[in-house]
Amino acid sequence: MARKLALLLVAAVALCFGCSIAPPGQPQPTASTAAAVDANPAIAVYDSNSPKVVNINTLALVRTSSGVAAQPQGVGTGFLFDTDGHIVTNDHVVQDANQLLVTFKDGTATPGELAGRDPYLDLAVIHVDRLPGGVQPVTLGDSDRLRIGQTALAIGSPLGLQQTLTQGIVSAVRLPDQDPSSGAIDLPAGAIQTDASINPGNSGGPLFDSAGNVIGVNTAILSQSGGSQGIGFAIPINVVKRVVPDLIQYGIFRHPQLGIAGLPLATIGRQTRQQLGIPSDLEQGVLVLQVSGGAQQAGIQPGSMSGQPGGQPTLTLGDIVVALDGRAVGTPGQIIAYIEGNKRPGDSVTVTLVRNGQRTDVPVTLGERPQQP
């Protein structure tokens, strides 16, 4: 191993001398080469935004023989949201933490207080009383205008390595019910998939575009080993814009709830559809199986599904939801995405149903999703 290492070092030295002493007639590196490197937009994004990205250390209070002590619990990332000292991060970063320590790029370390959290979307806000001089909030982009293939840059503290920059692209924008993890990751509609290296410690950090605008909040990786495998996910910044002001003002975000659980028609076989009497020309919709809250009060009628585990389920026909406010829906995820993205608890939504082969519109007053502890 030592001989192999020595050979590698010798090769490196040889390459180095080859760069500084070129044979006659060979071109030497020019200033334009360095200029081209400095023109890399990632450098400008990092230089202008790294002071706005913070390292978050979480501490848990543990009882010891001499009393109570603060024990390191975990590490994450966050970014400055406004000039009042509010920092956005992930809920799972601050969950169960008794104390928070926020450290800026210049080394300024200050205690943080939890201002609000939303476990459903994995978002949280920390407040600090003291900011380093000259540090300004990040600039928020528009995640609705993302294009597959555009540059994505993450700044964070992967594995505790503060102020680390990684670069990749926007690999996909996940659609409702398009989560590849089969339920292992709870992601909102429009979640950003990226191959920029995301590791434990990046959680809560910003994902930038090449102009230095924040387009998402890094939240999860899809991995079989626990490390980065080129599949990371970020909460779209337009969701953050909607939720964070409420977390700052109220400490929580009130999620609307229609009160319907069901099965996409696309998953029901032709023979079963015929047996249930589902119109042959009805290609998409959600067969209602359970109702609660506003949907129940509005008289939406559920069907049922029964059967033994591993066996063929038996369905009975209920109402079929085909549209919300005139917008077609075909999956439960599309229903949730529309309600979450456009409504508040107490708002009304027009639910278009197919009942006994006939379309009908039913107004429903939305309830509120229960708050998670």
CSV table of N, CA and C in Angstrom, one decimal, residues 180-239:
chain,number,residue,atom,x,y,z
A,180,PRO,N,-41.6,8.0,-5.6
A,180,PRO,CA,-41.0,6.7,-5.9
A,180,PRO,C,-40.8,5.9,-4.7
A,181,SER,N,-41.0,6.4,-3.5
A,181,SER,CA,-40.6,5.7,-2.3
A,181,SER,C,-41.7,4.8,-1.7
A,182,SER,N,-42.9,4.8,-2.4
A,182,SER,CA,-44.0,4.0,-1.9
A,182,SER,C,-44.3,4.3,-0.5
A,183,GLY,N,-44.4,5.6,-0.1
A,183,GLY,CA,-44.8,6.0,1.2
A,183,GLY,C,-43.7,6.2,2.2
A,184,ALA,N,-42.4,5.9,1.8
A,184,ALA,CA,-41.3,6.1,2.8
A,184,ALA,C,-41.0,7.6,3.0
A,185,ILE,N,-41.3,8.4,2.1
A,185,ILE,CA,-41.1,9.9,2.2
A,185,ILE,C,-42.4,10.6,1.9
A,186,ASP,N,-42.8,11.5,2.8
A,186,ASP,CA,-44.1,12.2,2.7
A,186,ASP,C,-43.7,13.6,2.0
A,187,LEU,N,-43.9,13.7,0.7
A,187,LEU,CA,-43.5,14.9,0.0
A,187,LEU,C,-44.7,15.6,-0.5
A,188,PRO,N,-44.7,17.0,-0.5
A,188,PRO,CA,-45.8,17.7,-1.1
A,188,PRO,C,-45.7,17.7,-2.7
A,189,ALA,N,-46.8,18.0,-3.3
A,189,ALA,CA,-46.8,18.1,-4.7
A,189,ALA,C,-45.8,19.1,-5.2
A,190,GLY,N,-45.1,18.9,-6.3
A,190,GLY,CA,-44.1,19.8,-6.7
A,190,GLY,C,-42.8,19.6,-6.1
A,191,ALA,N,-42.6,18.6,-5.3
A,191,ALA,CA,-41.3,18.4,-4.6
A,191,ALA,C,-40.2,18.2,-5.7
A,192,ILE,N,-39.1,18.8,-5.4
A,192,ILE,CA,-38.0,18.9,-6.3
A,192,ILE,C,-37.0,17.7,-6.1
A,193,GLN,N,-36.8,16.9,-7.2
A,193,GLN,CA,-35.8,15.9,-7.1
A,193,GLN,C,-34.5,16.4,-7.7
A,194,THR,N,-33.4,16.2,-7.1
A,194,THR,CA,-32.1,16.7,-7.6
A,194,THR,C,-31.0,15.6,-7.4
A,195,ASP,N,-30.0,15.7,-8.2
A,195,ASP,CA,-28.8,14.8,-8.0
A,195,ASP,C,-27.7,15.6,-7.4
A,196,ALA,N,-27.9,16.8,-7.0
A,196,ALA,CA,-26.9,17.5,-6.1
A,196,ALA,C,-26.7,16.7,-4.9
A,197,SER,N,-25.5,16.4,-4.5
A,197,SER,CA,-25.3,15.5,-3.3
A,197,SER,C,-25.9,16.1,-2.1
A,198,ILE,N,-26.8,15.3,-1.5
A,198,ILE,CA,-27.5,15.6,-0.3
A,198,ILE,C,-27.2,14.5,0.7
A,199,ASN,N,-26.8,14.9,1.9
A,199,ASN,CA,-26.4,13.9,2.9
A,199,ASN,C,-27.0,14.3,4.3
A,200,PRO,N,-27.1,13.4,5.3
A,200,PRO,CA,-27.5,13.9,6.6
A,200,PRO,C,-26.7,15.1,7.0
A,201,GLY,N,-27.4,16.1,7.5
A,201,GLY,CA,-26.7,17.4,7.9
A,201,GLY,C,-27.1,18.4,6.9
A,202,ASN,N,-27.4,18.1,5.6
A,202,ASN,CA,-28.0,19.0,4.6
A,202,ASN,C,-29.4,19.4,4.9
A,203,SER,N,-30.1,18.6,5.8
A,203,SER,CA,-31.5,18.8,6.0
A,203,SER,C,-31.8,20.2,6.5
A,204,GLY,N,-32.8,20.8,5.8
A,204,GLY,CA,-33.2,22.2,6.2
A,204,GLY,C,-32.4,23.3,5.4
A,205,GLY,N,-31.4,22.9,4.6
A,205,GLY,CA,-30.6,23.8,3.9
A,205,GLY,C,-31.3,24.3,2.6
A,206,PRO,N,-30.8,25.3,2.0
A,206,PRO,CA,-31.4,25.9,0.8
A,206,PRO,C,-30.9,25.1,-0.5
A,207,LEU,N,-31.7,25.0,-1.4
A,207,LEU,CA,-31.4,24.6,-2.8
A,207,LEU,C,-31.5,25.8,-3.7
A,208,PHE,N,-30.4,26.2,-4.3
A,208,PHE,CA,-30.4,27.4,-5.1
A,208,PHE,C,-30.5,27.1,-6.6
A,209,ASP,N,-30.9,28.1,-7.4
A,209,ASP,CA,-30.7,28.0,-8.9
A,209,ASP,C,-29.4,28.8,-9.2
A,210,SER,N,-29.1,28.8,-10.5
A,210,SER,CA,-27.8,29.4,-10.9
A,210,SER,C,-27.7,30.9,-10.7
A,211,ALA,N,-28.9,31.5,-10.4
A,211,ALA,CA,-29.0,33.0,-10.2
A,211,ALA,C,-28.9,33.3,-8.7
A,212,GLY,N,-28.8,32.3,-7.9
A,212,GLY,CA,-28.7,32.5,-6.4
A,212,GLY,C,-30.0,32.6,-5.7
A,213,ASN,N,-31.1,32.3,-6.4
A,213,ASN,CA,-32.4,32.3,-5.8
A,213,ASN,C,-32.7,30.9,-5.1
A,214,VAL,N,-33.3,30.9,-3.9
A,214,VAL,CA,-33.7,29.7,-3.3
A,214,VAL,C,-34.9,29.1,-4.0
A,215,ILE,N,-34.8,27.8,-4.4
A,215,ILE,CA,-35.9,27.2,-5.1
A,215,ILE,C,-36.5,26.1,-4.3
A,216,GLY,N,-35.8,25.7,-3.2
A,216,GLY,CA,-36.4,24.6,-2.3
A,216,GLY,C,-35.6,24.5,-1.0
A,217,VAL,N,-36.2,23.7,-0.2
A,217,VAL,CA,-35.5,23.4,1.1
A,217,VAL,C,-35.2,21.9,1.1
A,218,ASN,N,-33.9,21.5,1.2
A,218,ASN,CA,-33.5,20.1,1.2
A,218,ASN,C,-34.1,19.4,2.4
A,219,THR,N,-34.7,18.2,2.1
A,219,THR,CA,-35.4,17.6,3.2
A,219,THR,C,-35.2,16.1,3.3
A,220,ALA,N,-34.8,15.4,2.2
A,220,ALA,CA,-34.8,13.9,2.3
A,220,ALA,C,-33.9,13.4,1.2
A,221,ILE,N,-33.4,12.2,1.4
A,221,ILE,CA,-32.7,11.4,0.3
A,221,ILE,C,-33.3,10.1,0.2
A,222,LEU,N,-33.3,9.5,-1.0
A,222,LEU,CA,-33.8,8.2,-1.3
A,222,LEU,C,-32.5,7.3,-1.4
A,223,SER,N,-32.3,6.5,-0.4
A,223,SER,CA,-31.0,5.8,-0.3
A,223,SER,C,-31.2,4.4,0.4
A,224,GLN,N,-30.5,3.4,-0.1
A,224,GLN,CA,-30.5,2.1,0.5
A,224,GLN,C,-29.3,2.0,1.6
A,225,SER,N,-28.4,3.0,1.6
A,225,SER,CA,-27.3,2.9,2.5
A,225,SER,C,-27.3,3.9,3.5
A,226,GLY,N,-28.2,4.9,3.4
A,226,GLY,CA,-28.1,6.0,4.4
A,226,GLY,C,-27.3,7.2,3.9
A,227,GLY,N,-26.6,7.1,2.8
A,227,GLY,CA,-25.8,8.1,2.2
A,227,GLY,C,-26.4,8.6,0.9
A,228,SER,N,-25.8,9.6,0.3
A,228,SER,CA,-26.3,10.1,-1.0
A,228,SER,C,-26.1,9.1,-2.1
A,229,GLN,N,-27.1,8.9,-2.9
A,229,GLN,CA,-27.1,8.1,-4.0
A,229,GLN,C,-27.6,8.8,-5.3
A,230,GLY,N,-27.5,10.1,-5.2
A,230,GLY,CA,-27.9,11.0,-6.3
A,230,GLY,C,-29.4,11.2,-6.5
A,231,ILE,N,-30.1,10.9,-5.4
A,231,ILE,CA,-31.6,11.1,-5.4
A,231,ILE,C,-31.9,11.9,-4.1
A,232,GLY,N,-32.0,13.2,-4.2
A,232,GLY,CA,-32.4,14.0,-3.1
A,232,GLY,C,-33.7,14.7,-3.4
A,233,PHE,N,-34.3,15.2,-2.3
A,233,PHE,CA,-35.6,15.9,-2.5
A,233,PHE,C,-35.6,17.2,-1.7
A,234,ALA,N,-36.3,18.2,-2.3
A,234,ALA,CA,-36.4,19.5,-1.6
A,234,ALA,C,-37.9,19.9,-1.7
A,235,ILE,N,-38.3,20.6,-0.6
A,235,ILE,CA,-39.7,21.1,-0.5
A,235,ILE,C,-39.7,22.4,-1.4
A,236,PRO,N,-40.6,22.5,-2.4
A,236,PRO,CA,-40.6,23.7,-3.3
A,236,PRO,C,-40.8,25.0,-2.5
A,237,ILE,N,-40.0,26.0,-3.0
A,237,ILE,CA,-40.0,27.2,-2.2
A,237,ILE,C,-41.4,27.9,-2.2
A,238,ASN,N,-42.2,27.7,-3.2
A,238,ASN,CA,-43.5,28.3,-3.2
A,238,ASN,C,-44.4,27.7,-2.1
A,239,VAL,N,-44.2,26.5,-1.7
A,239,VAL,CA,-44.8,25.9,-0.5
A,239,VAL,C,-44.3,26.6,0.7
